[in-house]
Amino acid sequence: MTATTITAPVTASGRVPPLAGVRQTFTMAWRSLVAVKHNPLELVDYSITPIMFVFLFTYVLGGQMAGSPDAYLKYALPGIIVQNTLFMTMYTAMALNTDLTKGVFDRLRSLPIARSAPLIGRITADLAKHVWAMLLMIGLGLALGFRITGGFGGFLLGVLLLVVFAAAVSWSAVLIGMLAGDAEKVQAFAFTLIFPITFTSSAFVVVDTMPGWLQAWSDVNPVTHLSDAFRGLLLGGAVAEPVLWSLVWAAGIALVFYPLAMRAYRAKV
């Protein structure tokens, strides 16, 4: 029996052709998704944690915030999903940092594949996990009484908007993952950054109930725009302005962090 060696096509300059690079990227994404099968505990972060968020916010805070859990669920569920999506982008940073410190990238670097394939493959796989968590939370919300009154089109546009925003924020996560010394530092930095941004937005409370100085910040907070846009798409209503600002923020975040993240990645890999 003879072994067959499969090699990726490489140009004379040593670069992988674009189509081959795309195939390698999806291969690396599939590798990341299949890893969940061998490590079921990874599903805790993407399944159990979102479920806990929905139950805790609805039944612990709902009566105080809106008079009843049902009323608060209608307002807060979109914001809870937005918060969870932002927190999950930091899982990308932690996974990349772990791969880096354990020498995974050193092994991948010896293969004739595009240098960006492991990185973009990881981001692509994590975006698929984002969609899983979103659908899980929306399904739970429906079971608890939440209703999507904005139609199926609004639902799809809302999910797409969150995926686009998560993809943009993922580049900041890549930069953090490349620069942090270990996964614990990544987690601490992510909590310190994302926690106050989400809780000073319209994700969980109406902005008008905040002090004036905090309202000024909340009005420009990207999480406010994203929460209002997602809430409007799910429930129906005026969404043009918050959707536009969400896309502007996503583009700005990507433009700032993509080159910084790729520079840090190339320096490491």
PDB file of N, CA and C in Angstrom, residues 73-136:
ATOM      1  N   LEU A  73     -39.192  40.768  28.122  1.00  0.00           N
ATOM      2  CA  LEU A  73     -38.626  39.888  27.100  1.00  0.00           C
ATOM      3  C   LEU A  73     -38.775  40.499  25.716  1.00  0.00           C
ATOM      4  N   LYS A  74     -39.916  41.114  25.445  1.00  0.00           N
ATOM      5  CA  LYS A  74     -40.151  41.707  24.134  1.00  0.00           C
ATOM      6  C   LYS A  74     -39.146  42.802  23.837  1.00  0.00           C
ATOM      7  N   TYR A  75     -38.782  43.577  24.870  1.00  0.00           N
ATOM      8  CA  TYR A  75     -37.811  44.649  24.656  1.00  0.00           C
ATOM      9  C   TYR A  75     -36.378  44.134  24.708  1.00  0.00           C
ATOM     10  N   ALA A  76     -36.079  43.276  25.660  1.00  0.00           N
ATOM     11  CA  ALA A  76     -34.679  42.959  25.971  1.00  0.00           C
ATOM     12  C   ALA A  76     -34.084  41.849  25.135  1.00  0.00           C
ATOM     13  N   LEU A  77     -34.902  40.932  24.596  1.00  0.00           N
ATOM     14  CA  LEU A  77     -34.325  39.788  23.893  1.00  0.00           C
ATOM     15  C   LEU A  77     -33.381  40.202  22.766  1.00  0.00           C
ATOM     16  N   PRO A  78     -33.749  41.154  21.905  1.00  0.00           N
ATOM     17  CA  PRO A  78     -32.784  41.585  20.878  1.00  0.00           C
ATOM     18  C   PRO A  78     -31.474  42.094  21.469  1.00  0.00           C
ATOM     19  N   GLY A  79     -31.561  42.845  22.556  1.00  0.00           N
ATOM     20  CA  GLY A  79     -30.351  43.356  23.205  1.00  0.00           C
ATOM     21  C   GLY A  79     -29.517  42.255  23.820  1.00  0.00           C
ATOM     22  N   ILE A  80     -30.177  41.250  24.394  1.00  0.00           N
ATOM     23  CA  ILE A  80     -29.449  40.109  24.963  1.00  0.00           C
ATOM     24  C   ILE A  80     -28.684  39.377  23.870  1.00  0.00           C
ATOM     25  N   ILE A  81     -29.315  39.215  22.709  1.00  0.00           N
ATOM     26  CA  ILE A  81     -28.658  38.533  21.588  1.00  0.00           C
ATOM     27  C   ILE A  81     -27.468  39.351  21.091  1.00  0.00           C
ATOM     28  N   VAL A  82     -27.623  40.674  21.037  1.00  0.00           N
ATOM     29  CA  VAL A  82     -26.515  41.541  20.623  1.00  0.00           C
ATOM     30  C   VAL A  82     -25.353  41.414  21.597  1.00  0.00           C
ATOM     31  N   GLN A  83     -25.655  41.472  22.907  1.00  0.00           N
ATOM     32  CA  GLN A  83     -24.592  41.346  23.897  1.00  0.00           C
ATOM     33  C   GLN A  83     -23.870  40.012  23.769  1.00  0.00           C
ATOM     34  N   ASN A  84     -24.629  38.940  23.627  1.00  0.00           N
ATOM     35  CA  ASN A  84     -24.018  37.619  23.515  1.00  0.00           C
ATOM     36  C   ASN A  84     -23.149  37.522  22.270  1.00  0.00           C
ATOM     37  N   THR A  85     -23.589  38.115  21.173  1.00  0.00           N
ATOM     38  CA  THR A  85     -22.809  38.104  19.933  1.00  0.00           C
ATOM     39  C   THR A  85     -21.471  38.800  20.124  1.00  0.00           C
ATOM     40  N   LEU A  86     -21.480  39.944  20.803  1.00  0.00           N
ATOM     41  CA  LEU A  86     -20.239  40.673  21.028  1.00  0.00           C
ATOM     42  C   LEU A  86     -19.307  39.902  21.957  1.00  0.00           C
ATOM     43  N   PHE A  87     -19.855  39.315  23.001  1.00  0.00           N
ATOM     44  CA  PHE A  87     -19.020  38.523  23.896  1.00  0.00           C
ATOM     45  C   PHE A  87     -18.409  37.323  23.167  1.00  0.00           C
ATOM     46  N   MET A  88     -19.167  36.728  22.267  1.00  0.00           N
ATOM     47  CA  MET A  88     -18.684  35.545  21.567  1.00  0.00           C
ATOM     48  C   MET A  88     -17.548  35.863  20.599  1.00  0.00           C
ATOM     49  N   THR A  89     -17.449  37.114  20.142  1.00  0.00           N
ATOM     50  CA  THR A  89     -16.317  37.448  19.272  1.00  0.00           C
ATOM     51  C   THR A  89     -14.997  37.268  20.015  1.00  0.00           C
ATOM     52  N   MET A  90     -15.029  37.399  21.326  1.00  0.00           N
ATOM     53  CA  MET A  90     -13.802  37.233  22.094  1.00  0.00           C
ATOM     54  C   MET A  90     -13.389  35.769  22.204  1.00  0.00           C
ATOM     55  N   TYR A  91     -14.313  34.831  21.927  1.00  0.00           N
ATOM     56  CA  TYR A  91     -13.922  33.429  21.858  1.00  0.00           C
ATOM     57  C   TYR A  91     -12.939  33.209  20.711  1.00  0.00           C
ATOM     58  N   THR A  92     -13.106  34.013  19.653  1.00  0.00           N
ATOM     59  CA  THR A  92     -12.152  33.955  18.546  1.00  0.00           C
ATOM     60  C   THR A  92     -10.766  34.327  19.031  1.00  0.00           C
ATOM     61  N   ALA A  93     -10.702  35.409  19.823  1.00  0.00           N
ATOM     62  CA  ALA A  93      -9.409  35.849  20.358  1.00  0.00           C
ATOM     63  C   ALA A  93      -8.791  34.780  21.240  1.00  0.00           C
ATOM     64  N   MET A  94      -9.593  34.166  22.092  1.00  0.00           N
ATOM     65  CA  MET A  94      -9.072  33.148  23.003  1.00  0.00           C
ATOM     66  C   MET A  94      -8.593  31.917  22.240  1.00  0.00           C
ATOM     67  N   ALA A  95      -9.363  31.505  21.221  1.00  0.00           N
ATOM     68  CA  ALA A  95      -8.981  30.322  20.441  1.00  0.00           C
ATOM     69  C   ALA A  95      -7.694  30.580  19.669  1.00  0.00           C
ATOM     70  N   LEU A  96      -7.573  31.755  19.065  1.00  0.00           N
ATOM     71  CA  LEU A  96      -6.356  32.081  18.321  1.00  0.00           C
ATOM     72  C   LEU A  96      -5.152  32.147  19.252  1.00  0.00           C
ATOM     73  N   ASN A  97      -5.359  32.744  20.412  1.00  0.00           N
ATOM     74  CA  ASN A  97      -4.259  32.846  21.370  1.00  0.00           C
ATOM     75  C   ASN A  97      -3.818  31.457  21.822  1.00  0.00           C
ATOM     76  N   THR A  98      -4.774  30.560  22.054  1.00  0.00           N
ATOM     77  CA  THR A  98      -4.447  29.197  22.455  1.00  0.00           C
ATOM     78  C   THR A  98      -3.692  28.467  21.356  1.00  0.00           C
ATOM     79  N   ASP A  99      -4.177  28.598  20.103  1.00  0.00           N
ATOM     80  CA  ASP A  99      -3.486  27.966  18.975  1.00  0.00           C
ATOM     81  C   ASP A  99      -2.068  28.497  18.839  1.00  0.00           C
ATOM     82  N   LEU A 100      -1.914  29.791  19.089  1.00  0.00           N
ATOM     83  CA  LEU A 100      -0.594  30.407  18.948  1.00  0.00           C
ATOM     84  C   LEU A 100       0.368  29.902  20.010  1.00  0.00           C
ATOM     85  N   THR A 101      -0.089  29.864  21.259  1.00  0.00           N
ATOM     86  CA  THR A 101       0.791  29.454  22.354  1.00  0.00           C
ATOM     87  C   THR A 101       1.089  27.960  22.333  1.00  0.00           C
ATOM     88  N   LYS A 102       0.193  27.161  21.750  1.00  0.00           N
ATOM     89  CA  LYS A 102       0.405  25.716  21.686  1.00  0.00           C
ATOM     90  C   LYS A 102       1.147  25.275  20.431  1.00  0.00           C
ATOM     91  N   GLY A 103       1.512  26.219  19.569  1.00  0.00           N
ATOM     92  CA  GLY A 103       2.295  25.884  18.392  1.00  0.00           C
ATOM     93  C   GLY A 103       1.499  25.361  17.218  1.00  0.00           C
ATOM     94  N   VAL A 104       0.160  25.525  17.249  1.00  0.00           N
ATOM     95  CA  VAL A 104      -0.661  25.041  16.139  1.00  0.00           C
ATOM     96  C   VAL A 104      -0.298  25.765  14.848  1.00  0.00           C
ATOM     97  N   PHE A 105      -0.095  27.074  14.947  1.00  0.00           N
ATOM     98  CA  PHE A 105       0.238  27.843  13.756  1.00  0.00           C
ATOM     99  C   PHE A 105       1.618  27.469  13.219  1.00  0.00           C
ATOM    100  N   ASP A 106       2.513  27.059  14.101  1.00  0.00           N
ATOM    101  CA  ASP A 106       3.830  26.616  13.634  1.00  0.00           C
ATOM    102  C   ASP A 106       3.701  25.385  12.750  1.00  0.00           C
ATOM    103  N   ARG A 107       2.798  24.471  13.118  1.00  0.00           N
ATOM    104  CA  ARG A 107       2.596  23.272  12.305  1.00  0.00           C
ATOM    105  C   ARG A 107       1.903  23.607  10.989  1.00  0.00           C
ATOM    106  N   LEU A 108       0.926  24.507  11.053  1.00  0.00           N
ATOM    107  CA  LEU A 108       0.211  24.888   9.834  1.00  0.00           C
ATOM    108  C   LEU A 108       1.107  25.654   8.873  1.00  0.00           C
ATOM    109  N   ARG A 109       2.075  26.389   9.418  1.00  0.00           N
ATOM    110  CA  ARG A 109       2.968  27.185   8.578  1.00  0.00           C
ATOM    111  C   ARG A 109       3.832  26.301   7.685  1.00  0.00           C
ATOM    112  N   SER A 110       4.048  25.060   8.096  1.00  0.00           N
ATOM    113  CA  SER A 110       4.872  24.158   7.297  1.00  0.00           C
ATOM    114  C   SER A 110       4.110  23.575   6.110  1.00  0.00           C
ATOM    115  N   LEU A 111       2.794  23.784   6.064  1.00  0.00           N
ATOM    116  CA  LEU A 111       1.983  23.255   4.977  1.00  0.00           C
ATOM    117  C   LEU A 111       1.925  24.252   3.818  1.00  0.00           C
ATOM    118  N   PRO A 112       1.772  23.751   2.590  1.00  0.00           N
ATOM    119  CA  PRO A 112       1.689  24.640   1.423  1.00  0.00           C
ATOM    120  C   PRO A 112       0.296  25.234   1.265  1.00  0.00           C
ATOM    121  N   ILE A 113      -0.124  26.046   2.250  1.00  0.00           N
ATOM    122  CA  ILE A 113      -1.440  26.672   2.211  1.00  0.00           C
ATOM    123  C   ILE A 113      -1.278  28.174   2.371  1.00  0.00           C
ATOM    124  N   ALA A 114      -2.318  28.894   2.037  1.00  0.00           N
ATOM    125  CA  ALA A 114      -2.301  30.345   2.189  1.00  0.00           C
ATOM    126  C   ALA A 114      -2.121  30.699   3.665  1.00  0.00           C
ATOM    127  N   ARG A 115      -1.288  31.681   3.937  1.00  0.00           N
ATOM    128  CA  ARG A 115      -1.006  32.048   5.328  1.00  0.00           C
ATOM    129  C   ARG A 115      -2.256  32.542   6.046  1.00  0.00           C
ATOM    130  N   SER A 116      -3.174  33.143   5.285  1.00  0.00           N
ATOM    131  CA  SER A 116      -4.378  33.688   5.903  1.00  0.00           C
ATOM    132  C   SER A 116      -5.457  32.636   6.125  1.00  0.00           C
ATOM    133  N   ALA A 117      -5.321  31.441   5.530  1.00  0.00           N
ATOM    134  CA  ALA A 117      -6.375  30.429   5.594  1.00  0.00           C
ATOM    135  C   ALA A 117      -6.718  30.015   7.033  1.00  0.00           C
ATOM    136  N   PRO A 118      -5.740  29.726   7.901  1.00  0.00           N
ATOM    137  CA  PRO A 118      -6.101  29.350   9.278  1.00  0.00           C
ATOM    138  C   PRO A 118      -6.839  30.464  10.020  1.00  0.00           C
ATOM    139  N   LEU A 119      -6.433  31.721   9.796  1.00  0.00           N
ATOM    140  CA  LEU A 119      -7.056  32.840  10.489  1.00  0.00           C
ATOM    141  C   LEU A 119      -8.482  33.070  10.005  1.00  0.00           C
ATOM    142  N   ILE A 120      -8.647  33.236   8.692  1.00  0.00           N
ATOM    143  CA  ILE A 120      -9.978  33.515   8.159  1.00  0.00           C
ATOM    144  C   ILE A 120     -10.877  32.291   8.316  1.00  0.00           C
ATOM    145  N   GLY A 121     -10.292  31.106   8.266  1.00  0.00           N
ATOM    146  CA  GLY A 121     -11.075  29.898   8.516  1.00  0.00           C
ATOM    147  C   GLY A 121     -11.637  29.882   9.922  1.00  0.00           C
ATOM    148  N   ARG A 122     -10.828  30.278  10.887  1.00  0.00           N
ATOM    149  CA  ARG A 122     -11.293  30.345  12.275  1.00  0.00           C
ATOM    150  C   ARG A 122     -12.432  31.353  12.405  1.00  0.00           C
ATOM    151  N   ILE A 123     -12.286  32.535  11.817  1.00  0.00           N
ATOM    152  CA  ILE A 123     -13.325  33.554  11.896  1.00  0.00           C
ATOM    153  C   ILE A 123     -14.610  33.054  11.245  1.00  0.00           C
ATOM    154  N   THR A 124     -14.493  32.415  10.089  1.00  0.00           N
ATOM    155  CA  THR A 124     -15.666  31.893   9.390  1.00  0.00           C
ATOM    156  C   THR A 124     -16.395  30.856  10.229  1.00  0.00           C
ATOM    157  N   ALA A 125     -15.660  29.955  10.842  1.00  0.00           N
ATOM    158  CA  ALA A 125     -16.273  28.942  11.695  1.00  0.00           C
ATOM    159  C   ALA A 125     -16.965  29.575  12.887  1.00  0.00           C
ATOM    160  N   ASP A 126     -16.326  30.579  13.476  1.00  0.00           N
ATOM    161  CA  ASP A 126     -16.922  31.237  14.639  1.00  0.00           C
ATOM    162  C   ASP A 126     -18.183  32.009  14.258  1.00  0.00           C
ATOM    163  N   LEU A 127     -18.226  32.553  13.047  1.00  0.00           N
ATOM    164  CA  LEU A 127     -19.443  33.232  12.605  1.00  0.00           C
ATOM    165  C   LEU A 127     -20.588  32.229  12.466  1.00  0.00           C
ATOM    166  N   ALA A 128     -20.285  31.024  12.026  1.00  0.00           N
ATOM    167  CA  ALA A 128     -21.312  29.982  11.966  1.00  0.00           C
ATOM    168  C   ALA A 128     -21.819  29.656  13.373  1.00  0.00           C
ATOM    169  N   LYS A 129     -20.919  29.653  14.338  1.00  0.00           N
ATOM    170  CA  LYS A 129     -21.330  29.412  15.723  1.00  0.00           C
ATOM    171  C   LYS A 129     -22.166  30.571  16.255  1.00  0.00           C
ATOM    172  N   HIS A 130     -21.866  31.801  15.801  1.00  0.00           N
ATOM    173  CA  HIS A 130     -22.690  32.953  16.154  1.00  0.00           C
ATOM    174  C   HIS A 130     -24.132  32.727  15.711  1.00  0.00           C
ATOM    175  N   VAL A 131     -24.294  32.282  14.474  1.00  0.00           N
ATOM    176  CA  VAL A 131     -25.639  32.065  13.942  1.00  0.00           C
ATOM    177  C   VAL A 131     -26.359  30.999  14.761  1.00  0.00           C
ATOM    178  N   TRP A 132     -25.652  29.939  15.125  1.00  0.00           N
ATOM    179  CA  TRP A 132     -26.249  28.902  15.964  1.00  0.00           C
ATOM    180  C   TRP A 132     -26.759  29.484  17.269  1.00  0.00           C
ATOM    181  N   ALA A 133     -25.945  30.303  17.936  1.00  0.00           N
ATOM    182  CA  ALA A 133     -26.355  30.890  19.219  1.00  0.00           C
ATOM    183  C   ALA A 133     -27.536  31.845  19.033  1.00  0.00           C
ATOM    184  N   MET A 134     -27.522  32.637  17.945  1.00  0.00           N
ATOM    185  CA  MET A 134     -28.645  33.541  17.678  1.00  0.00           C
ATOM    186  C   MET A 134     -29.942  32.771  17.518  1.00  0.00           C
ATOM    187  N   LEU A 135     -29.917  31.733  16.695  1.00  0.00           N
ATOM    188  CA  LEU A 135     -31.119  30.947  16.444  1.00  0.00           C
ATOM    189  C   LEU A 135     -31.587  30.255  17.715  1.00  0.00           C
ATOM    190  N   LEU A 136     -30.651  29.792  18.525  1.00  0.00           N
ATOM    191  CA  LEU A 136     -31.007  29.147  19.784  1.00  0.00           C
ATOM    192  C   LEU A 136     -31.724  30.125  20.712  1.00  0.00           C
TER     193      LEU A 136
END
